[in-house]
PDB file of C-alpha atoms in Angstrom:
ATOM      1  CA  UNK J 140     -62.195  22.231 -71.051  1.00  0.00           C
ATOM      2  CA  UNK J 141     -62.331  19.916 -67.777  1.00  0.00           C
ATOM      3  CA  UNK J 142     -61.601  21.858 -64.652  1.00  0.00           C
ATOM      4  CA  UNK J 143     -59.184  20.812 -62.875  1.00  0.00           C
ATOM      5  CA  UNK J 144     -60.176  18.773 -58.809  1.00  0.00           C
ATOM      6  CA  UNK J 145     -58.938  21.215 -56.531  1.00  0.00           C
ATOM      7  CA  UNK J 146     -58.801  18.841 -54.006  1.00  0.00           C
ATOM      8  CA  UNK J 147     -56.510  16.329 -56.131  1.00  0.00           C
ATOM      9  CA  UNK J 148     -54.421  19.032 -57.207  1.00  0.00           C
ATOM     10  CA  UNK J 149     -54.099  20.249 -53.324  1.00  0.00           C
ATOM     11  CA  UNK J 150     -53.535  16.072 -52.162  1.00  0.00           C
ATOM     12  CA  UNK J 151     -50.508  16.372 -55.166  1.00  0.00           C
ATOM     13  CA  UNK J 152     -48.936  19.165 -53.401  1.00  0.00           C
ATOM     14  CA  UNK J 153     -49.309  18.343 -49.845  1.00  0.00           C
ATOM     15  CA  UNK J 154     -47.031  14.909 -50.870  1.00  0.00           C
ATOM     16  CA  UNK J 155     -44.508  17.407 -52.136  1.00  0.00           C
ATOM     17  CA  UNK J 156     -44.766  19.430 -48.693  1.00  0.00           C
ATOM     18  CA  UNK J 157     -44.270  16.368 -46.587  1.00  0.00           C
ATOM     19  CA  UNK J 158     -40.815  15.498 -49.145  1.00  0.00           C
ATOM     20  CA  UNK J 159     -39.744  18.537 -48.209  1.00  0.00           C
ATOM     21  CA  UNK J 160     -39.697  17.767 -44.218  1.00  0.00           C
ATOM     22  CA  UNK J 161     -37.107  16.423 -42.235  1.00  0.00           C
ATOM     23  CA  UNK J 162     -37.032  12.442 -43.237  1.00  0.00           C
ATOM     24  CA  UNK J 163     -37.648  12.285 -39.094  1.00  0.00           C
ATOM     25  CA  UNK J 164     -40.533  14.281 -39.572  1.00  0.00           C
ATOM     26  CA  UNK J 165     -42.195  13.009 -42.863  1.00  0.00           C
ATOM     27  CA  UNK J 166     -43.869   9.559 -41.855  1.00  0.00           C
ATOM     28  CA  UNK J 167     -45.718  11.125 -38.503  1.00  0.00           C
ATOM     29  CA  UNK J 168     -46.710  14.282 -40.800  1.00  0.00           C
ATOM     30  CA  UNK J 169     -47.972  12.543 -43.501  1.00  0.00           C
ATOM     31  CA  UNK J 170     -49.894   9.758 -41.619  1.00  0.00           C
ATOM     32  CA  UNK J 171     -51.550  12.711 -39.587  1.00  0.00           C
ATOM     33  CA  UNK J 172     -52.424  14.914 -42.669  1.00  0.00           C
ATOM     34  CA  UNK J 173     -54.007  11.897 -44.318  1.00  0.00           C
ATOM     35  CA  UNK J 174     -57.383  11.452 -41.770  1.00  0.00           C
ATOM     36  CA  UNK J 175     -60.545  11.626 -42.871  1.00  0.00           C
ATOM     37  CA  UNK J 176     -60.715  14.384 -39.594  1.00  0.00           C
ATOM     38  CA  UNK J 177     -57.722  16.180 -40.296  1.00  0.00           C
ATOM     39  CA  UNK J 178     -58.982  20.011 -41.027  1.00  0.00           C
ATOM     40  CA  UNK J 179     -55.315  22.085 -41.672  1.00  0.00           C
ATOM     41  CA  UNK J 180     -54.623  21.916 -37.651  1.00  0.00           C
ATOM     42  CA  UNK J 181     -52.788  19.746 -35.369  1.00  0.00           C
ATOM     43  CA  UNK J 182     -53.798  18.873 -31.893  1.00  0.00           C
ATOM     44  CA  UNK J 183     -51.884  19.007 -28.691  1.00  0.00           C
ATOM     45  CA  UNK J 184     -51.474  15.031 -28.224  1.00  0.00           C
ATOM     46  CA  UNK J 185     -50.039  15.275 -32.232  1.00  0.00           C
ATOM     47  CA  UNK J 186     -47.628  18.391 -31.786  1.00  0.00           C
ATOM     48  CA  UNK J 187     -46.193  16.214 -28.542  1.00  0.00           C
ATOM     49  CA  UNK J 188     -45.517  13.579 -30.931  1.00  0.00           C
ATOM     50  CA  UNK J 189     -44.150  15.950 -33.462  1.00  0.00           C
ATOM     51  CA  UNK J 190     -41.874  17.644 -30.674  1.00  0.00           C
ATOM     52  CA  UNK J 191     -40.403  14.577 -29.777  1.00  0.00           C
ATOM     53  CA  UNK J 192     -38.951  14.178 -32.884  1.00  0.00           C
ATOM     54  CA  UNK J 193     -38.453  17.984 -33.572  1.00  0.00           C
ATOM     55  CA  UNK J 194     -37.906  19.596 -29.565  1.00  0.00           C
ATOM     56  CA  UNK J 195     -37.370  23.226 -31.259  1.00  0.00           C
ATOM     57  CA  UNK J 196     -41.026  24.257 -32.018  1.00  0.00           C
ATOM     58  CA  UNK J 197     -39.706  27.122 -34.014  1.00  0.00           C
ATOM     59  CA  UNK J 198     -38.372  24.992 -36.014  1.00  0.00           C
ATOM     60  CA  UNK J 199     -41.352  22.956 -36.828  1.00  0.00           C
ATOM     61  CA  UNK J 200     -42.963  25.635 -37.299  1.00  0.00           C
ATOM     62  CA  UNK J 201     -41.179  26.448 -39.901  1.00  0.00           C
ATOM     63  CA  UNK J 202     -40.897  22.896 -41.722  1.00  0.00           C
ATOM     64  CA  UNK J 203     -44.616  22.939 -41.709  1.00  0.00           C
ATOM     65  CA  UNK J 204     -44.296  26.230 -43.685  1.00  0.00           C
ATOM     66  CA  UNK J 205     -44.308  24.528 -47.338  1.00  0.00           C
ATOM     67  CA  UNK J 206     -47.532  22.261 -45.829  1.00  0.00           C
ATOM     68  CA  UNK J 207     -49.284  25.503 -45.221  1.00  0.00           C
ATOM     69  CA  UNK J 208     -48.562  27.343 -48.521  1.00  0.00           C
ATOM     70  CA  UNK J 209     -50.416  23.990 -50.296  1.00  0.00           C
ATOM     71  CA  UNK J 210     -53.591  25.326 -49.326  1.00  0.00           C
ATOM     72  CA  UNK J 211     -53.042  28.758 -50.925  1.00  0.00           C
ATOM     73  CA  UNK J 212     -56.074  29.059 -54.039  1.00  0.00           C
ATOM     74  CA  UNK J 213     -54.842  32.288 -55.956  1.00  0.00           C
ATOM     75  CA  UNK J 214     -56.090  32.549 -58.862  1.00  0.00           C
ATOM     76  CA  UNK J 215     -55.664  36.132 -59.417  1.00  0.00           C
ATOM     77  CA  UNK J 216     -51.933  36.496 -58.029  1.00  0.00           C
ATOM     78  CA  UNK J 217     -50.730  33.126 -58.492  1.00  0.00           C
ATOM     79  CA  UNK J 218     -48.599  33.794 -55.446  1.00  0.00           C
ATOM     80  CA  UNK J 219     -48.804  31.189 -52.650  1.00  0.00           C
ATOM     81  CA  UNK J 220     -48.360  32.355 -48.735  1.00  0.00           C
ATOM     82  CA  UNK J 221     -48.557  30.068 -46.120  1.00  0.00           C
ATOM     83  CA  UNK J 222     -48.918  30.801 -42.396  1.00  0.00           C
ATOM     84  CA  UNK J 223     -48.268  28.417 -39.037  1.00  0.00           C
ATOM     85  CA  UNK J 224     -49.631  29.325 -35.502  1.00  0.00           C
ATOM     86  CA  UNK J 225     -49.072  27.352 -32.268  1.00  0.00           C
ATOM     87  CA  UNK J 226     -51.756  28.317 -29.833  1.00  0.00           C
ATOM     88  CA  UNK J 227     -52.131  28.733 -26.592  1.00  0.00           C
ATOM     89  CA  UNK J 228     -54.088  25.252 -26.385  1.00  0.00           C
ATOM     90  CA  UNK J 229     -51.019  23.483 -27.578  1.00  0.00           C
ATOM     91  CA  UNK J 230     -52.078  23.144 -31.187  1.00  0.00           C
ATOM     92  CA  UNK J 231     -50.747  24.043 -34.179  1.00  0.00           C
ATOM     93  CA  UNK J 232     -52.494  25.905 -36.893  1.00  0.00           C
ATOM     94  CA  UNK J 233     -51.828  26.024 -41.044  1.00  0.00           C
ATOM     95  CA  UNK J 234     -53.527  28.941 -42.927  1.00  0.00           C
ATOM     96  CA  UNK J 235     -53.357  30.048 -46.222  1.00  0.00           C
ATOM     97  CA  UNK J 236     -53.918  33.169 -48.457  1.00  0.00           C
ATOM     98  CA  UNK J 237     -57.621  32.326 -50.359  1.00  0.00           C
ATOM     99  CA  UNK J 238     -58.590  34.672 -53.729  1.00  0.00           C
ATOM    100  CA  UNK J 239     -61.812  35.007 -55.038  1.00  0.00           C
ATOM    101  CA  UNK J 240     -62.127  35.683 -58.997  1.00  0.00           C
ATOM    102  CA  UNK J 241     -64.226  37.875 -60.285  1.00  0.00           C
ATOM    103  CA  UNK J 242     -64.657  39.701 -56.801  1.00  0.00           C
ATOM    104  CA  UNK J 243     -63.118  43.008 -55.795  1.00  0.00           C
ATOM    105  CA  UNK J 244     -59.535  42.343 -54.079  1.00  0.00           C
ATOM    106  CA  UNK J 245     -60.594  44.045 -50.859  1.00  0.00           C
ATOM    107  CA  UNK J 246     -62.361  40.126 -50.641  1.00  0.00           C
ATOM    108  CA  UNK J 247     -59.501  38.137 -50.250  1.00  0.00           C
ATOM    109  CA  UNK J 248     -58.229  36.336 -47.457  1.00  0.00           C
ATOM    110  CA  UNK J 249     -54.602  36.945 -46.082  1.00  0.00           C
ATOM    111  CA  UNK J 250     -52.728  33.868 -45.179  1.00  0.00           C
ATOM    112  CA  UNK J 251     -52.541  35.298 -41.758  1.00  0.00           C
ATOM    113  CA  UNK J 252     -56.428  35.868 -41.742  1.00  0.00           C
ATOM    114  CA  UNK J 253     -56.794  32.102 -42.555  1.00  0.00           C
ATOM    115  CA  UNK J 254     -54.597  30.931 -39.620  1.00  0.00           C
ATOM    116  CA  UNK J 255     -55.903  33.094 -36.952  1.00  0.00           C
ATOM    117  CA  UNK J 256     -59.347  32.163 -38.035  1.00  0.00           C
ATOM    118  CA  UNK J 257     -58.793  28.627 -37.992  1.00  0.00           C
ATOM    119  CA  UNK J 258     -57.121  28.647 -34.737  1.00  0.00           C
ATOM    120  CA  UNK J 259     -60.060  31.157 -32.955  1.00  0.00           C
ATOM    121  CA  UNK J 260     -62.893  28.441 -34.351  1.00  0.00           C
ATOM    122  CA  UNK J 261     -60.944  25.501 -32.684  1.00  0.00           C
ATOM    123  CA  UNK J 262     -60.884  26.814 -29.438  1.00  0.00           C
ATOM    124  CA  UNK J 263     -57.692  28.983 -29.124  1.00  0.00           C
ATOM    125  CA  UNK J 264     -57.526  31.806 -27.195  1.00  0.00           C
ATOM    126  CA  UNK J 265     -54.409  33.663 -28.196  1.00  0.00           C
ATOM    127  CA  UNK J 266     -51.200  32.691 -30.465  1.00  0.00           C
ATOM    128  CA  UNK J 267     -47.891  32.454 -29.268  1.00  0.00           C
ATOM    129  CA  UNK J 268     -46.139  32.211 -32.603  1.00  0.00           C
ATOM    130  CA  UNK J 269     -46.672  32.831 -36.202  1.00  0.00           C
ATOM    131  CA  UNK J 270     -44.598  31.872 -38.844  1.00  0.00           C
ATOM    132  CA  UNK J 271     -45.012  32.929 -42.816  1.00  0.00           C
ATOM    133  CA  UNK J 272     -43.603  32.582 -45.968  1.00  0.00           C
ATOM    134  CA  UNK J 273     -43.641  35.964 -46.469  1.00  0.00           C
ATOM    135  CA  UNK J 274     -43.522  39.610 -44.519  1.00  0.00           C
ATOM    136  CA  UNK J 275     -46.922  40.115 -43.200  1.00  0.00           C
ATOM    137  CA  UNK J 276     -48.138  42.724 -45.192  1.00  0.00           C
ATOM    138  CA  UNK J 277     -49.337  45.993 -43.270  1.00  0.00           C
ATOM    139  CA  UNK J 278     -52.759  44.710 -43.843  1.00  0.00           C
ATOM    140  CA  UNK J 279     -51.816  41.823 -41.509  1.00  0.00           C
ATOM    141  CA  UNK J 280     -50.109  43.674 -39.377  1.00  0.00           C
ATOM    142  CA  UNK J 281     -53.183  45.724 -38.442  1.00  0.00           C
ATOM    143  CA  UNK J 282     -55.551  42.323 -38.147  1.00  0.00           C
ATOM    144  CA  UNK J 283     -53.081  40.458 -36.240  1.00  0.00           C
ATOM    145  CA  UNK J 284     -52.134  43.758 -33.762  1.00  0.00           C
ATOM    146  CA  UNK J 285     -56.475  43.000 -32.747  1.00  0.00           C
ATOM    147  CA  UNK J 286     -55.197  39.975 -31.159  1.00  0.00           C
ATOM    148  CA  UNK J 287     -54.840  38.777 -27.344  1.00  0.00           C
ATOM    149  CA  UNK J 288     -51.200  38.847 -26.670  1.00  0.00           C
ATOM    150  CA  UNK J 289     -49.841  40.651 -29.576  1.00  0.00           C
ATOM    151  CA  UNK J 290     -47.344  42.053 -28.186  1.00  0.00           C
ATOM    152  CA  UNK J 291     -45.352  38.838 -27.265  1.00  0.00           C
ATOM    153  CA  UNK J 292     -46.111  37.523 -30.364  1.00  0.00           C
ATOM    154  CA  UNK J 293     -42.757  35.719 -31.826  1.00  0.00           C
ATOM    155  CA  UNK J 294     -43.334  36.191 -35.761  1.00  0.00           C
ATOM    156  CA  UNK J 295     -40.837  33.826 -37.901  1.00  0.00           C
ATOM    157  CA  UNK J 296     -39.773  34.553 -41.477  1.00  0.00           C
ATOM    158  CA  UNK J 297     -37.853  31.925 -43.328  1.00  0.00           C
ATOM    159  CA  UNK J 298     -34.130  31.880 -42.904  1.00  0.00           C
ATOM    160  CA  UNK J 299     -34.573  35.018 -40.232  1.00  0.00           C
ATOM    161  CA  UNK J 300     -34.161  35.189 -36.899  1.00  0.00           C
ATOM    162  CA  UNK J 301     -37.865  35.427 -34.793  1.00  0.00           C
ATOM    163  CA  UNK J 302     -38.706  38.821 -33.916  1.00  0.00           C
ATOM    164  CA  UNK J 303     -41.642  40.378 -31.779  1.00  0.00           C
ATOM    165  CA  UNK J 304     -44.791  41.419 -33.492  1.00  0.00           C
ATOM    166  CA  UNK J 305     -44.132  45.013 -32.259  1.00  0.00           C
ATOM    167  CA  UNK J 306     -41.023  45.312 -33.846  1.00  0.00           C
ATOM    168  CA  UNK J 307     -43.145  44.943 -36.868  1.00  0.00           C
ATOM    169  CA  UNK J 308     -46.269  47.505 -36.118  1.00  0.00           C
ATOM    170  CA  UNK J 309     -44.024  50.280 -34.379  1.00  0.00           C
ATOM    171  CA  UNK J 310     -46.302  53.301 -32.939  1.00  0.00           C
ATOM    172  CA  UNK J 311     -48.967  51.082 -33.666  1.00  0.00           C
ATOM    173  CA  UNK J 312     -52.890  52.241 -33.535  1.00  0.00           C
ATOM    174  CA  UNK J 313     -54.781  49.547 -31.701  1.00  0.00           C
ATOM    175  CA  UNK J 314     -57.791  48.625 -29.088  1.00  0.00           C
ATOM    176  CA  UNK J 315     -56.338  50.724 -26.504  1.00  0.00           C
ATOM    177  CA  UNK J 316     -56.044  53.449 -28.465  1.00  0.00           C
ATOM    178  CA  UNK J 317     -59.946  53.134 -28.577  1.00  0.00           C
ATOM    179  CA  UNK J 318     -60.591  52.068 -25.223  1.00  0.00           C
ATOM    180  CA  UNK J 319     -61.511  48.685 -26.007  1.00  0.00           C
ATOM    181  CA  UNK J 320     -60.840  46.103 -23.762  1.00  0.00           C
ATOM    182  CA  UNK J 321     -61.882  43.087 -25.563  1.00  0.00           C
ATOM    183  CA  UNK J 322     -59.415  41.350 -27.821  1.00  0.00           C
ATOM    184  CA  UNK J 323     -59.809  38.999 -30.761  1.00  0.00           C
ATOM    185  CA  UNK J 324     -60.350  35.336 -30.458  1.00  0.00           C
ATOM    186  CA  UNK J 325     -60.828  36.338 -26.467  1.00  0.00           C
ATOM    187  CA  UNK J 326     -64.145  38.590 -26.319  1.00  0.00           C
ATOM    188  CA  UNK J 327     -67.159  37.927 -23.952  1.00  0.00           C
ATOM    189  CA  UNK J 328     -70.352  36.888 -25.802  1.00  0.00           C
ATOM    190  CA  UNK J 329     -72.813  39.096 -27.672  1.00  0.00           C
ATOM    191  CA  UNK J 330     -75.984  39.235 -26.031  1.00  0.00           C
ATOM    192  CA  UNK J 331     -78.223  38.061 -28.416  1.00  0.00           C
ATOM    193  CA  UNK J 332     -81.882  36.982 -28.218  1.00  0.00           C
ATOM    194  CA  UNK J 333     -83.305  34.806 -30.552  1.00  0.00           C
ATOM    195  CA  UNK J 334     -85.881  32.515 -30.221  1.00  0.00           C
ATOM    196  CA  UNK J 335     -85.926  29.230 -32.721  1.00  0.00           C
ATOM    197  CA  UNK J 336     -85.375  25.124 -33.074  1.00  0.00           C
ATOM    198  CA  UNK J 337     -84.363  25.264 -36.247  1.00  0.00           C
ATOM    199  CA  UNK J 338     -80.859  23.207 -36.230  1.00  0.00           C
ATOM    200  CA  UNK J 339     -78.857  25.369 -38.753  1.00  0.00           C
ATOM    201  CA  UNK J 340     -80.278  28.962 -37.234  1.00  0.00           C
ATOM    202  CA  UNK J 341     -79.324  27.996 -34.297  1.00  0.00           C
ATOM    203  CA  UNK J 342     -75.723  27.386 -34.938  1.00  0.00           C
ATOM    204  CA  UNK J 343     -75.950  30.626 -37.314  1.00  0.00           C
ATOM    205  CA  UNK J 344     -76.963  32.559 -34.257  1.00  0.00           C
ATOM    206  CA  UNK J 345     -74.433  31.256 -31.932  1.00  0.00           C
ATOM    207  CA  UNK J 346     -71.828  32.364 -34.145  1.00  0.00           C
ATOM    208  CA  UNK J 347     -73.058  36.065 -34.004  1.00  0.00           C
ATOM    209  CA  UNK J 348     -72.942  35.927 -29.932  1.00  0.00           C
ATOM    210  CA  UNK J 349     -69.172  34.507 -30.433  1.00  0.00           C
ATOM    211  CA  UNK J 350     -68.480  37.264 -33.484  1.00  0.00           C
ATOM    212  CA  UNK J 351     -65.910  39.991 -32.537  1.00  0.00           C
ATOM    213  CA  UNK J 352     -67.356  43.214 -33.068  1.00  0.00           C
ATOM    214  CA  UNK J 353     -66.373  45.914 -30.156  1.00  0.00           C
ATOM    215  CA  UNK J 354     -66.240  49.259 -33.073  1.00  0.00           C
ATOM    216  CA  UNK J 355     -69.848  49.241 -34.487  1.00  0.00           C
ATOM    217  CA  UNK J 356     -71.333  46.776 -32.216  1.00  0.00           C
ATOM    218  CA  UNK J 357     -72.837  44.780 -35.384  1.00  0.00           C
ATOM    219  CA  UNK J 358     -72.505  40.859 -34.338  1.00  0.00           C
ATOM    220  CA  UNK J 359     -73.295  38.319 -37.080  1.00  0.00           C
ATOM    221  CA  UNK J 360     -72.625  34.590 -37.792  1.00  0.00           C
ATOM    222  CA  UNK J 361     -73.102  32.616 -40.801  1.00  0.00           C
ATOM    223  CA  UNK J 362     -73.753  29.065 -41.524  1.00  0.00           C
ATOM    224  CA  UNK J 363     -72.592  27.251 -45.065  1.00  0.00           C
ATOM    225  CA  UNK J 364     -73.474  23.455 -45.383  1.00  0.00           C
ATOM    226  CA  UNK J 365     -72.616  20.974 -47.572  1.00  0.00           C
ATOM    227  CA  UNK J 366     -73.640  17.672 -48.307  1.00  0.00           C
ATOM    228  CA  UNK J 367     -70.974  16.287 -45.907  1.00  0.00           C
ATOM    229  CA  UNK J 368     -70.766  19.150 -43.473  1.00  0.00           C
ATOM    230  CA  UNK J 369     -71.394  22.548 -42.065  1.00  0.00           C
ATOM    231  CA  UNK J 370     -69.120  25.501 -41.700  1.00  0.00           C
ATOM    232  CA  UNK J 371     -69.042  28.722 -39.554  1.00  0.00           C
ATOM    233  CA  UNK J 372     -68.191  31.784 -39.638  1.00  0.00           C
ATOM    234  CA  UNK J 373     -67.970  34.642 -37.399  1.00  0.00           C
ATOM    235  CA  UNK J 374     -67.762  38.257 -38.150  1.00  0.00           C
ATOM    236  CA  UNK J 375     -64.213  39.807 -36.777  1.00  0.00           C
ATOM    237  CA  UNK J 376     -63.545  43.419 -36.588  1.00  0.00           C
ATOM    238  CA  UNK J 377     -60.760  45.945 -36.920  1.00  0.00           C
ATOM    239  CA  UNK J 378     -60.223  49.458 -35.382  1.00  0.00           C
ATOM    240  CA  UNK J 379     -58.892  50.467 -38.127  1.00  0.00           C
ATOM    241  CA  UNK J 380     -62.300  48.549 -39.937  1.00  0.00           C
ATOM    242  CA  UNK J 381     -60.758  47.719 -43.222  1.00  0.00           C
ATOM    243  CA  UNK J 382     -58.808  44.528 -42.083  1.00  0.00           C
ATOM    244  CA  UNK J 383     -62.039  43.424 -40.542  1.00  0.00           C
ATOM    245  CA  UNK J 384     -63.108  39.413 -41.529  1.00  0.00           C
ATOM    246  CA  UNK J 385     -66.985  38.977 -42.842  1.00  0.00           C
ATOM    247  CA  UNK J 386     -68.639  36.356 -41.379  1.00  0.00           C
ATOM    248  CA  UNK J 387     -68.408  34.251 -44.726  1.00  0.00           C
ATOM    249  CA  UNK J 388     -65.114  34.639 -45.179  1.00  0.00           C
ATOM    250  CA  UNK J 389     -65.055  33.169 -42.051  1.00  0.00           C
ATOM    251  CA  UNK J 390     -67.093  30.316 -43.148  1.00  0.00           C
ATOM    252  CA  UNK J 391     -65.326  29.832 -46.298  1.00  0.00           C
ATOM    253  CA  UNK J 392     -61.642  29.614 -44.575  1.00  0.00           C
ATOM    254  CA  UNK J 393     -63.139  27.049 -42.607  1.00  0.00           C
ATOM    255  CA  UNK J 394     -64.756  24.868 -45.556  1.00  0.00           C
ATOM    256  CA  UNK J 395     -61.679  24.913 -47.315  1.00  0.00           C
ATOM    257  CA  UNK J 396     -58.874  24.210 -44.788  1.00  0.00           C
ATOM    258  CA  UNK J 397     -61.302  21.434 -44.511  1.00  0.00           C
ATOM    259  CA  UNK J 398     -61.149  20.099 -48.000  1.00  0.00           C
ATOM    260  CA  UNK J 399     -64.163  20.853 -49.959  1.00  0.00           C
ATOM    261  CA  UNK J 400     -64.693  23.236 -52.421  1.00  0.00           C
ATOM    262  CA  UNK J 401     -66.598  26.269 -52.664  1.00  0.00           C
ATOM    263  CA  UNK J 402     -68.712  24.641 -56.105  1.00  0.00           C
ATOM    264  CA  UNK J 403     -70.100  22.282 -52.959  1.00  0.00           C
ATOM    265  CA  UNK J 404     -72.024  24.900 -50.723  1.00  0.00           C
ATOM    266  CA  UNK J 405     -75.707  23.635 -50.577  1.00  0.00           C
ATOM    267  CA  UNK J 406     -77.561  26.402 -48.117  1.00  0.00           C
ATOM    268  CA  UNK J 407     -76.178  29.748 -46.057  1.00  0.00           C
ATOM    269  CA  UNK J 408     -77.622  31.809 -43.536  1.00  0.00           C
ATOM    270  CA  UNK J 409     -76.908  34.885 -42.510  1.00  0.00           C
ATOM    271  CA  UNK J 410     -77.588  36.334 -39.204  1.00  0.00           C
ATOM    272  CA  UNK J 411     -77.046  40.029 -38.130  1.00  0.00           C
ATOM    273  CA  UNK J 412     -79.021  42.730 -36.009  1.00  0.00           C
ATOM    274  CA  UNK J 413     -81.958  44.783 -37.873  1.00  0.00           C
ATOM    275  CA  UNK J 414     -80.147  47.762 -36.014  1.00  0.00           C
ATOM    276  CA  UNK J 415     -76.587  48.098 -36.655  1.00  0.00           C
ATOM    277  CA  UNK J 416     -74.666  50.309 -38.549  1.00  0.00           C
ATOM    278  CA  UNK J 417     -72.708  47.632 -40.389  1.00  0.00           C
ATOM    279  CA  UNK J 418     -74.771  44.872 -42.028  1.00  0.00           C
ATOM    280  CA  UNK J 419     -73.122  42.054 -44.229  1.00  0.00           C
ATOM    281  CA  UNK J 420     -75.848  40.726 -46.205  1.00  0.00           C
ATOM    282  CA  UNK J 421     -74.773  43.128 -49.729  1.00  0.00           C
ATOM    283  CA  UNK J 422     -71.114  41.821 -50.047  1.00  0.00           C
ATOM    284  CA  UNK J 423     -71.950  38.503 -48.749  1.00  0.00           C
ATOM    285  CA  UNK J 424     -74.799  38.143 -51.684  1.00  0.00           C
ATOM    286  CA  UNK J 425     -72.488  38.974 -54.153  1.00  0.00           C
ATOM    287  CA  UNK J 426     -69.345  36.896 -53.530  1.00  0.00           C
ATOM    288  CA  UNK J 427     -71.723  33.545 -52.931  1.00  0.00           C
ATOM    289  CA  UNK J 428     -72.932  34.173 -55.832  1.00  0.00           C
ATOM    290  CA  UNK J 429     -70.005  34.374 -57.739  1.00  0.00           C
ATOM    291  CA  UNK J 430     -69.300  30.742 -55.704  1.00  0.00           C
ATOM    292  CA  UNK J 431     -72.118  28.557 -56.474  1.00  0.00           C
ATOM    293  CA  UNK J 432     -75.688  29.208 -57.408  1.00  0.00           C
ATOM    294  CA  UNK J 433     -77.899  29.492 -54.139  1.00  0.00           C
ATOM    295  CA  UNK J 434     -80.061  31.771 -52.155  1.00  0.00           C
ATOM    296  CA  UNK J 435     -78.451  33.320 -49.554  1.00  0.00           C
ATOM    297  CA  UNK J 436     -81.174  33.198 -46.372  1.00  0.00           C
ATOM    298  CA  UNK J 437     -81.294  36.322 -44.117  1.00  0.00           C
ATOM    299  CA  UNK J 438     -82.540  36.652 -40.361  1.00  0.00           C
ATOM    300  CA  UNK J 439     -82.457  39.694 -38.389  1.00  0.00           C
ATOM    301  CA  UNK J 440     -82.910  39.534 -34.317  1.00  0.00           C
TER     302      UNK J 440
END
């Protein structure tokens, strides 16, 4: 039996997305969405031109809901959740809830995962709103309450009014609970030393010194490359460690909001600290290998 493209089947359902939009809207959406560069975000100079035809940004937010949800892959559930951020760099964000088969559960990627994670590797800082097809689940709730800002967060539900993330994580346990002053997608560097010219180490290592990991003090960053391009991924923690983001989860979010598929991954590497209590290298074997069929390369500073 063929398998079917993924990336035809996603191109199918990102036309029926843009149908869905305003008529103002569609035209400027869909001529954006369809460059070569476009990688599931829209930059400042493009959400100007989108506010000038839509001024209420919740509100685009919202239309771009249904874009969003056609990057869900769930082929376990079969249930599609979509997720919008604006930034505080002006952008706007689309993530979307990623399965893995064959894997444990505890390996999947939350729609609101995907989002922040797309938004931290371009550049943001913090979000200022976060729109979803469906209630963040308390999962969620406990990755996004890591975040720079989360307490003016302005969450948006479809046909609900916007309410603040604390209204959803009441008596919440956070950072502060733990003294940490640090927040996700705004953390000072690791200090990492590392000595080598290698191209793809390198960039492996420089995701580890921009990783999030105030709890066990483990920093790691991956590289994945393709034939067309590389992808990174940074590790990003959790006090309450379970919601925590692997570094190739990372990487993988970022690869597919991209358009490629997983089948496409031609090298990885791994880089994490000989010393630390956490180490990534286990659970990232096993779900690349359940990907594609490569060696997964391993440095430790």
């Amino acid at each position: 039996m063929t398998t079917p493209n993924i990336n035809f089947l996603r191109a199918a359902q990102q036309l029926e997305s843009v149908a869905k939009l305003p008529p103002s809207l569609q035209s400027l959406v869909s001529e954006i969405i369809q460059q070569p560069q476009f990688k599931a975000y829209f930059s400042p100079a493009q959400v100007s031109a989108l506010l000038a035809i839509e001024p209420d940004c919740e509100l685009l937010l919202r239309h771009l809901l249904p874009l969003a949800q056609s990057y869900s892959f769930c082929p376990i559930s079969k249930f599609k959740v979509g997720a919008v951020a604006l930034a505080d760099n002006g952008s706007i964000f689309l993530g979307a809830n990623i399965e893995f088969a064959q894997q444990t559960l505890g390996q999947t990627v939350h729609a609101e995962q995907a989002v922040i994670s797309n938004a931290w590797h371009h550049g943001a800082t913090y979000l200022t709103h976060l729109a979803v097809t469906a209630t963040p689940c308390g999962h969620c709730r406990q990755f996004i309450n890591e975040l720079e800002g989360a307490k003016k967060l302005r969450i948006l539900l479809p046909e609900q009014d916007a309410i603040t993330f604390p209204a959803f994580l009441p008596h919440s346990f956070g950072p502060d609970d733990l003294a940490v002053n640090d927040r996700l997608m705004n953390s000072k560097p690791n200090q990492i030393a590392y000595q080598t010219d290698e191209p793809q180490l390198v960039t492996a290592i420089e995701n580890a010194k921009a990783s999030y990991s105030p709890y066990s003090n483990s920093p790691s960053g991956i590289v994945i490359s393709t034939k067309n391009s590389q992808y990174s991924g940074r590790y990003a923690e959790n006090c309450a460690y379970n919601p925590s983001l692997s570094p190739l989860q990372s990487a993988l979010i970022a690869l597919h909001l991209a358009g490629e598929q997983f089948s496409e991954i031609k090298t990885a590497i791994l880089v994490e600290s000989k010393s630390a209590p956490v180490s990534q290298y286990q659970q990232s074997v096993q779900l690349l290998k359940t990907l594609v069929d490569i060696e997964l390369l391993h440095y430790q500073y």
